[in-house]
Amino acid sequence: MPADRPESEELVLAFLAEAADEFVSGEAISNKLGLTRAAVWKHVESLRAQGYRIDAVPARGYRLTGVPDRLTPLELRPLLNTHDLGRVVHWFEEISSTSDRAKELADQGAEHGEVVVAEAQTSGRGRRGRAWASPARKNLYFSVVLRPELPPARAPELTLVGSVAVCDALRQAGVQAGIKWPNDLLASGRKIAGILTELAAEPDRVEWVVLGAGVNVNARPEDFPAEVRDEATSVLLERGQAAPRALFAAACLTALEDWIDRHAEEGFGPIREAWRERSVTLGREVVVTVDGRELAGVAEDIDETGALLVRTRVGVERIISGDVQLLRPR
Ligand code: BTN
């Protein structure tokens, strides 16, 4: 038998997770992973000490019955079926901002798909320099390093890719989410998630993009600062039931990788279509604030670059960056 390896614990956990509710014998784990039965037992004990619930029944083996509500690589990786996203997970109990850390890692050569995830952020950032409320162990805060083969002018497309992916993960979790241009995720008219993309580029190519996502998963009203309490919601508040954060994180990363692949293979066309289908902006009366100027009209469409087209009294305005306020409901 080979000597015990540090990743053995993760493999034992993945094996148990794959068996779902079934028992797996110590012998099967030991044969499959090339570990002694004593080493398997040691890993089971260590996993239990970290909050995993594992039944051990003589002559039947082991069965995983509960996972801790944490987002460490140990929880996340067995749930991920992705080829690149989340192959490397940098986990923090608390950090200033996952996007700041991901940008540092990208500058140091981090690979496409490396993920930074934290249980809490002390300086979580939103678009336009706003703060992003990041209470500990309630929600999901992650940033992914991407290295797309794109000219810098097309990088904003990835913001819409991110919003479509997170919208899909929310809908899979049973939340009727929709997208407000460009990338705010709303449910019942309140904000449930947001995407922040930042990049470094040379004149003709993107060096890296850091796509940061914040999703309100299990936060209750008292977890949000007073100033955003009335405008924010969460998966828990929308469906009346808490969501396992690791499962939800895996769903986000899987959807994100699927849409990133589609974008790389087929371009922006399918993303534009998917964004339109999920939009709660198009067809609505809006006021858009652009550089302090307010522009009123009806949001008609997004163009082939992702810009918002608003019909005003004087014609159609093309907006590449701004804050949208939705007026009357449809
Ligand atoms: C927005 O809607 O304004 C975007 C919010 C983005 C928040 C996420 S949380 C993870 C990542 N780290 C940050 O500091 N911001 C993003």
Short mmCIF file of C-alpha atoms and ligand atoms in Angstrom, two decimals:
data_model
loop_
_atom_site.label_atom_id
_atom_site.label_comp_id
_atom_site.label_asym_id
_atom_site.label_seq_id
_atom_site.Cartn_x
_atom_site.Cartn_y
_atom_site.Cartn_z
CA MET A 1 0.00 0.00 0.00
CA PRO A 2 1.30 3.49 -0.77
CA ALA A 3 2.06 5.85 2.10
CA ASP A 4 -0.85 8.00 3.22
CA ARG A 5 -1.18 11.19 1.14
CA PRO A 6 -2.56 14.55 2.27
CA GLU A 7 -5.36 14.44 -0.31
CA SER A 8 -6.54 11.02 0.92
CA GLU A 9 -9.03 12.61 3.30
CA GLU A 10 -10.65 14.46 0.42
CA LEU A 11 -10.80 11.23 -1.60
CA VAL A 12 -12.44 9.35 1.27
CA LEU A 13 -14.99 12.13 1.56
CA ALA A 14 -15.61 12.20 -2.21
CA PHE A 15 -16.14 8.43 -2.15
CA LEU A 16 -18.69 8.71 0.65
CA ALA A 17 -20.39 11.70 -1.00
CA GLU A 18 -20.70 9.81 -4.28
CA ALA A 19 -22.42 6.91 -2.53
CA ALA A 20 -25.07 9.43 -1.39
CA ASP A 21 -27.25 7.73 1.26
CA GLU A 22 -25.76 4.26 0.76
CA PHE A 23 -23.28 2.49 3.05
CA VAL A 24 -19.83 1.77 1.62
CA SER A 25 -17.63 -0.85 3.19
CA GLY A 26 -14.26 0.05 4.68
CA GLU A 27 -12.80 -2.62 2.42
CA ALA A 28 -14.22 -1.02 -0.74
CA ILE A 29 -12.79 2.38 0.23
CA SER A 30 -9.47 0.87 1.16
CA ASN A 31 -9.20 -1.09 -2.12
CA LYS A 32 -10.34 1.78 -4.30
CA LEU A 33 -8.05 4.37 -2.75
CA GLY A 34 -5.10 2.13 -1.93
CA LEU A 35 -5.22 2.90 1.79
CA THR A 36 -5.05 0.60 4.81
CA ARG A 37 -8.31 0.05 6.72
CA ALA A 38 -6.67 1.82 9.67
CA ALA A 39 -5.94 4.85 7.48
CA VAL A 40 -9.56 4.93 6.28
CA TRP A 41 -10.74 4.89 9.91
CA LYS A 42 -8.31 7.68 10.80
CA HIS A 43 -9.72 9.86 8.00
CA VAL A 44 -13.30 9.13 9.07
CA GLU A 45 -12.44 10.22 12.61
CA SER A 46 -10.74 13.36 11.37
CA LEU A 47 -13.75 14.22 9.16
CA ARG A 48 -16.10 13.71 12.11
CA ALA A 49 -13.96 16.06 14.18
CA GLN A 50 -14.50 18.70 11.46
CA GLY A 51 -18.28 18.40 11.69
CA TYR A 52 -19.09 15.68 9.14
CA ARG A 53 -21.64 13.17 10.32
CA ILE A 54 -20.59 9.68 9.29
CA ASP A 55 -22.36 6.52 10.46
CA ALA A 56 -20.10 3.51 11.02
CA VAL A 57 -21.96 0.18 11.24
CA PRO A 58 -20.19 -3.18 11.59
CA ALA A 59 -20.50 -5.38 8.48
CA ARG A 60 -22.06 -2.51 6.48
CA GLY A 61 -19.40 0.18 6.54
CA TYR A 62 -19.65 3.97 6.44
CA ARG A 63 -22.39 6.36 5.40
CA LEU A 64 -22.23 10.13 5.12
CA THR A 65 -25.30 11.72 6.72
CA GLY A 66 -24.33 15.36 7.18
CA VAL A 67 -21.79 17.94 6.05
CA PRO A 68 -20.78 21.10 7.94
CA ASP A 69 -22.04 24.39 6.55
CA ARG A 70 -18.62 25.56 5.40
CA LEU A 71 -17.09 26.29 2.02
CA THR A 72 -13.58 24.85 2.38
CA PRO A 73 -12.07 22.85 -0.51
CA LEU A 74 -12.99 19.73 1.45
CA GLU A 75 -16.71 20.58 1.19
CA LEU A 76 -16.63 22.09 -2.28
CA ARG A 77 -14.41 19.88 -4.37
CA PRO A 78 -16.34 16.59 -4.02
CA LEU A 79 -19.43 18.48 -5.24
CA LEU A 80 -17.78 19.93 -8.31
CA ASN A 81 -17.99 18.33 -11.73
CA THR A 82 -16.18 21.16 -13.46
CA HIS A 83 -13.01 20.84 -15.54
CA ASP A 84 -11.37 24.15 -14.57
CA LEU A 85 -13.50 26.17 -12.17
CA GLY A 86 -12.72 25.30 -8.57
CA ARG A 87 -9.90 22.85 -9.30
CA VAL A 88 -7.98 25.13 -6.97
CA VAL A 89 -9.97 26.69 -4.12
CA HIS A 90 -8.44 29.30 -1.80
CA TRP A 91 -10.61 29.42 1.31
CA PHE A 92 -10.63 32.07 4.04
CA GLU A 93 -12.60 32.25 7.27
CA GLU A 94 -12.48 36.05 6.86
CA ILE A 95 -10.88 38.28 4.25
CA SER A 96 -11.13 41.92 3.17
CA SER A 97 -12.51 41.03 -0.28
CA THR A 98 -12.30 37.78 -2.27
CA SER A 99 -11.90 39.88 -5.43
CA ASP A 100 -8.89 41.74 -4.02
CA ARG A 101 -7.23 38.43 -3.14
CA ALA A 102 -8.11 36.92 -6.54
CA LYS A 103 -6.56 39.93 -8.30
CA GLU A 104 -3.33 39.48 -6.32
CA LEU A 105 -3.29 35.78 -7.20
CA ALA A 106 -3.97 36.56 -10.87
CA ASP A 107 -1.03 38.99 -10.89
CA GLN A 108 1.11 36.22 -9.40
CA GLY A 109 0.12 33.82 -12.20
CA ALA A 110 -2.97 32.02 -10.84
CA GLU A 111 -4.53 29.75 -13.44
CA HIS A 112 -7.86 30.01 -15.21
CA GLY A 113 -10.57 28.75 -12.85
CA GLU A 114 -8.86 29.30 -9.48
CA VAL A 115 -11.48 30.34 -6.94
CA VAL A 116 -11.20 32.48 -3.82
CA VAL A 117 -14.04 31.94 -1.36
CA ALA A 118 -14.60 33.35 2.12
CA GLU A 119 -17.05 32.83 4.96
CA ALA A 120 -16.99 36.59 5.64
CA GLN A 121 -15.62 39.77 4.03
CA THR A 122 -14.63 42.86 5.99
CA SER A 123 -14.54 45.17 2.91
CA GLY A 124 -16.79 43.42 0.39
CA ARG A 125 -17.14 45.67 -2.68
CA GLY A 126 -20.03 46.18 -5.05
CA ARG A 127 -20.26 48.09 -8.32
CA ARG A 128 -19.59 51.82 -8.31
CA GLY A 129 -17.57 51.71 -5.09
CA ARG A 130 -20.52 50.58 -2.98
CA ALA A 131 -20.06 48.24 -0.02
CA TRP A 132 -21.33 44.66 -0.25
CA ALA A 133 -22.79 43.39 3.04
CA SER A 134 -20.92 40.19 3.87
CA PRO A 135 -22.08 38.71 7.20
CA ALA A 136 -20.15 35.62 8.37
CA ARG A 137 -21.28 32.13 7.33
CA LYS A 138 -24.63 33.31 5.98
CA ASN A 139 -24.03 33.89 2.30
CA LEU A 140 -21.76 33.15 -0.60
CA TYR A 141 -18.80 35.37 -1.53
CA PHE A 142 -16.47 34.11 -4.23
CA SER A 143 -14.22 35.37 -7.00
CA VAL A 144 -12.93 33.40 -9.96
CA VAL A 145 -9.76 34.10 -11.93
CA LEU A 146 -10.51 33.81 -15.66
CA ARG A 147 -8.07 33.94 -18.54
CA PRO A 148 -10.32 34.29 -21.57
CA GLU A 149 -8.98 34.69 -25.09
CA LEU A 150 -10.73 37.97 -25.71
CA PRO A 151 -9.87 41.51 -26.80
CA PRO A 152 -10.38 43.94 -23.88
CA ALA A 153 -13.41 45.54 -25.57
CA ARG A 154 -15.31 42.25 -25.27
CA ALA A 155 -14.53 41.65 -21.58
CA PRO A 156 -17.83 43.23 -20.38
CA GLU A 157 -19.63 40.30 -22.03
CA LEU A 158 -18.35 38.16 -19.15
CA THR A 159 -20.34 40.23 -16.68
CA LEU A 160 -23.52 39.16 -18.45
CA VAL A 161 -22.22 35.57 -18.60
CA GLY A 162 -21.89 35.73 -14.79
CA SER A 163 -25.39 37.09 -14.26
CA VAL A 164 -26.98 34.42 -16.49
CA ALA A 165 -25.08 31.68 -14.62
CA VAL A 166 -26.00 32.90 -11.12
CA CYS A 167 -29.61 33.39 -12.26
CA ASP A 168 -29.69 29.73 -13.36
CA ALA A 169 -28.27 28.54 -10.03
CA LEU A 170 -30.90 30.59 -8.16
CA ARG A 171 -33.70 29.20 -10.30
CA GLN A 172 -32.44 25.64 -9.74
CA ALA A 173 -32.64 26.40 -6.01
CA GLY A 174 -36.31 27.32 -6.49
CA VAL A 175 -35.96 31.12 -6.48
CA GLN A 176 -37.75 33.05 -9.24
CA ALA A 177 -34.76 35.30 -9.98
CA GLY A 178 -34.39 37.71 -12.88
CA ILE A 179 -31.66 40.06 -14.12
CA LYS A 180 -31.72 43.84 -13.95
CA TRP A 181 -29.26 45.34 -16.43
CA PRO A 182 -26.42 44.77 -16.44
CA ASN A 183 -25.92 42.19 -13.73
CA ASP A 184 -28.11 42.64 -10.67
CA LEU A 185 -30.05 39.55 -9.66
CA LEU A 186 -33.48 40.36 -8.27
CA ALA A 187 -36.18 38.27 -6.63
CA SER A 188 -39.54 39.75 -5.62
CA GLY A 189 -38.10 43.09 -6.81
CA ARG A 190 -35.26 42.95 -4.25
CA LYS A 191 -31.57 42.33 -4.70
CA ILE A 192 -30.47 38.76 -4.07
CA ALA A 193 -27.07 38.68 -5.81
CA GLY A 194 -24.59 40.82 -7.68
CA ILE A 195 -21.59 40.35 -9.96
CA LEU A 196 -18.47 42.49 -10.11
CA THR A 197 -15.95 41.99 -12.91
CA GLU A 198 -12.50 43.55 -12.98
CA LEU A 199 -9.70 43.01 -15.46
CA ALA A 200 -6.10 43.56 -16.44
CA ALA A 201 -5.38 43.87 -20.13
CA GLU A 202 -2.76 44.65 -22.73
CA PRO A 203 -3.87 46.75 -25.72
CA ASP A 204 -5.03 43.72 -27.72
CA ARG A 205 -5.72 40.98 -25.18
CA VAL A 206 -7.17 40.41 -21.76
CA GLU A 207 -4.59 39.18 -19.28
CA TRP A 208 -7.09 38.18 -16.60
CA VAL A 209 -10.64 38.85 -15.49
CA VAL A 210 -11.70 38.46 -11.87
CA LEU A 211 -15.40 37.69 -11.69
CA GLY A 212 -16.70 38.20 -8.15
CA ALA A 213 -20.14 37.07 -7.09
CA GLY A 214 -22.04 37.74 -3.90
CA VAL A 215 -25.25 35.78 -3.30
CA ASN A 216 -27.50 36.28 -0.30
CA VAL A 217 -28.17 32.67 0.63
CA ASN A 218 -29.24 32.29 4.26
CA ALA A 219 -29.25 35.90 5.46
CA ARG A 220 -32.28 37.18 7.41
CA PRO A 221 -33.31 40.87 7.46
CA GLU A 222 -31.33 41.52 10.67
CA ASP A 223 -28.13 40.29 8.96
CA PHE A 224 -28.23 43.19 6.47
CA PRO A 225 -27.18 46.74 7.38
CA ALA A 226 -30.23 48.98 8.01
CA GLU A 227 -29.64 51.02 4.84
CA VAL A 228 -30.08 48.04 2.48
CA ARG A 229 -32.47 45.92 4.59
CA ASP A 230 -35.59 46.90 2.65
CA GLU A 231 -33.98 46.36 -0.74
CA ALA A 232 -32.30 43.01 -0.08
CA THR A 233 -33.58 39.45 -0.02
CA SER A 234 -32.05 35.96 0.18
CA VAL A 235 -32.67 32.38 -0.92
CA LEU A 236 -33.88 31.65 2.61
CA LEU A 237 -36.32 34.57 2.62
CA GLU A 238 -37.64 33.78 -0.87
CA ARG A 239 -38.32 30.09 -0.41
CA GLY A 240 -38.73 29.92 3.35
CA GLN A 241 -36.02 27.30 3.73
CA ALA A 242 -32.26 27.55 4.24
CA ALA A 243 -29.98 26.31 1.46
CA PRO A 244 -26.77 24.28 1.98
CA ARG A 245 -24.17 26.85 0.93
CA ALA A 246 -21.64 24.35 -0.45
CA LEU A 247 -24.26 22.82 -2.75
CA PHE A 248 -25.33 26.25 -3.88
CA ALA A 249 -21.71 27.31 -4.50
CA ALA A 250 -21.15 24.17 -6.58
CA ALA A 251 -24.29 24.93 -8.61
CA CYS A 252 -23.03 28.48 -9.29
CA LEU A 253 -19.57 27.33 -10.36
CA THR A 254 -21.00 24.58 -12.58
CA ALA A 255 -23.41 26.98 -14.29
CA LEU A 256 -20.65 29.55 -14.65
CA GLU A 257 -18.31 27.10 -16.33
CA ASP A 258 -21.06 25.90 -18.70
CA TRP A 259 -21.83 29.46 -19.82
CA ILE A 260 -18.14 30.43 -20.03
CA ASP A 261 -17.53 27.43 -22.30
CA ARG A 262 -20.53 28.35 -24.43
CA HIS A 263 -19.27 31.93 -24.71
CA ALA A 264 -15.78 30.75 -25.72
CA GLU A 265 -17.20 28.38 -28.35
CA GLU A 266 -20.12 30.33 -29.79
CA GLY A 267 -19.49 33.96 -28.88
CA PHE A 268 -21.91 36.43 -27.30
CA GLY A 269 -25.03 35.44 -29.34
CA PRO A 270 -26.32 32.66 -27.02
CA ILE A 271 -25.49 34.73 -23.92
CA ARG A 272 -27.47 37.69 -25.28
CA GLU A 273 -30.43 35.40 -25.92
CA ALA A 274 -30.19 33.80 -22.46
CA TRP A 275 -29.83 37.22 -20.82
CA ARG A 276 -32.96 38.51 -22.62
CA GLU A 277 -34.96 35.45 -21.47
CA ARG A 278 -33.96 36.08 -17.83
CA SER A 279 -34.25 39.87 -17.93
CA VAL A 280 -36.62 41.82 -15.70
CA THR A 281 -35.48 45.05 -17.39
CA LEU A 282 -36.62 44.78 -20.99
CA GLY A 283 -40.00 46.27 -21.77
CA ARG A 284 -40.00 48.25 -18.51
CA GLU A 285 -40.04 51.98 -17.95
CA VAL A 286 -36.69 52.92 -16.48
CA VAL A 287 -34.65 55.84 -15.27
CA VAL A 288 -30.96 55.35 -15.94
CA THR A 289 -28.34 57.39 -14.15
CA VAL A 290 -25.27 57.90 -16.34
CA ASP A 291 -22.49 60.11 -14.96
CA GLY A 292 -24.95 62.01 -12.76
CA ARG A 293 -27.39 62.56 -15.69
CA GLU A 294 -30.85 60.98 -15.53
CA LEU A 295 -32.36 59.47 -18.62
CA ALA A 296 -35.97 58.26 -18.71
CA GLY A 297 -37.51 55.88 -21.23
CA VAL A 298 -38.37 52.28 -21.99
CA ALA A 299 -35.63 49.62 -21.91
CA GLU A 300 -35.99 48.04 -25.34
CA ASP A 301 -33.13 45.58 -25.74
CA ILE A 302 -29.44 44.89 -25.28
CA ASP A 303 -27.28 45.11 -28.38
CA GLU A 304 -24.63 42.70 -29.70
CA THR A 305 -22.12 44.10 -27.17
CA GLY A 306 -24.41 43.93 -24.11
CA ALA A 307 -25.15 47.71 -24.07
CA LEU A 308 -28.68 48.70 -22.96
CA LEU A 309 -30.90 50.36 -25.56
CA VAL A 310 -33.39 52.80 -24.04
CA ARG A 311 -36.09 54.53 -26.11
CA THR A 312 -36.44 58.07 -24.82
CA ARG A 313 -38.61 60.92 -26.13
CA VAL A 314 -35.82 61.94 -28.47
CA GLY A 315 -34.72 58.57 -29.79
CA VAL A 316 -32.81 55.45 -28.77
CA GLU A 317 -29.90 55.90 -26.37
CA ARG A 318 -27.18 53.25 -26.11
CA ILE A 319 -25.91 52.88 -22.55
CA ILE A 320 -22.70 51.07 -21.78
CA SER A 321 -22.55 51.83 -18.08
CA GLY A 322 -25.10 53.20 -15.63
CA ASP A 323 -27.53 52.52 -12.81
CA VAL A 324 -31.00 51.38 -13.78
CA GLN A 325 -34.08 52.09 -11.71
CA LEU A 326 -37.16 50.11 -12.72
CA LEU A 327 -40.33 52.19 -12.63
CA ARG A 328 -43.77 50.63 -13.02
CA PRO A 329 -44.16 46.88 -12.80
CA ARG A 330 -45.13 45.13 -16.02
C1 BTN B 1 -22.89 44.53 -7.08
O1 BTN B 1 -24.03 44.14 -7.33
O2 BTN B 1 -22.69 45.71 -6.81
C2 BTN B 1 -21.76 43.55 -7.16
C3 BTN B 1 -21.53 42.85 -5.84
C4 BTN B 1 -20.38 41.88 -5.89
C5 BTN B 1 -20.04 41.34 -4.52
C6 BTN B 1 -19.04 40.22 -4.58
S1 BTN B 1 -18.91 39.33 -3.06
C7 BTN B 1 -17.51 38.48 -3.66
C8 BTN B 1 -16.67 39.49 -4.40
N1 BTN B 1 -15.81 40.22 -3.49
C9 BTN B 1 -16.13 41.50 -3.42
O3 BTN B 1 -15.54 42.34 -2.69
N2 BTN B 1 -17.15 41.78 -4.23
C10 BTN B 1 -17.60 40.61 -4.93
#
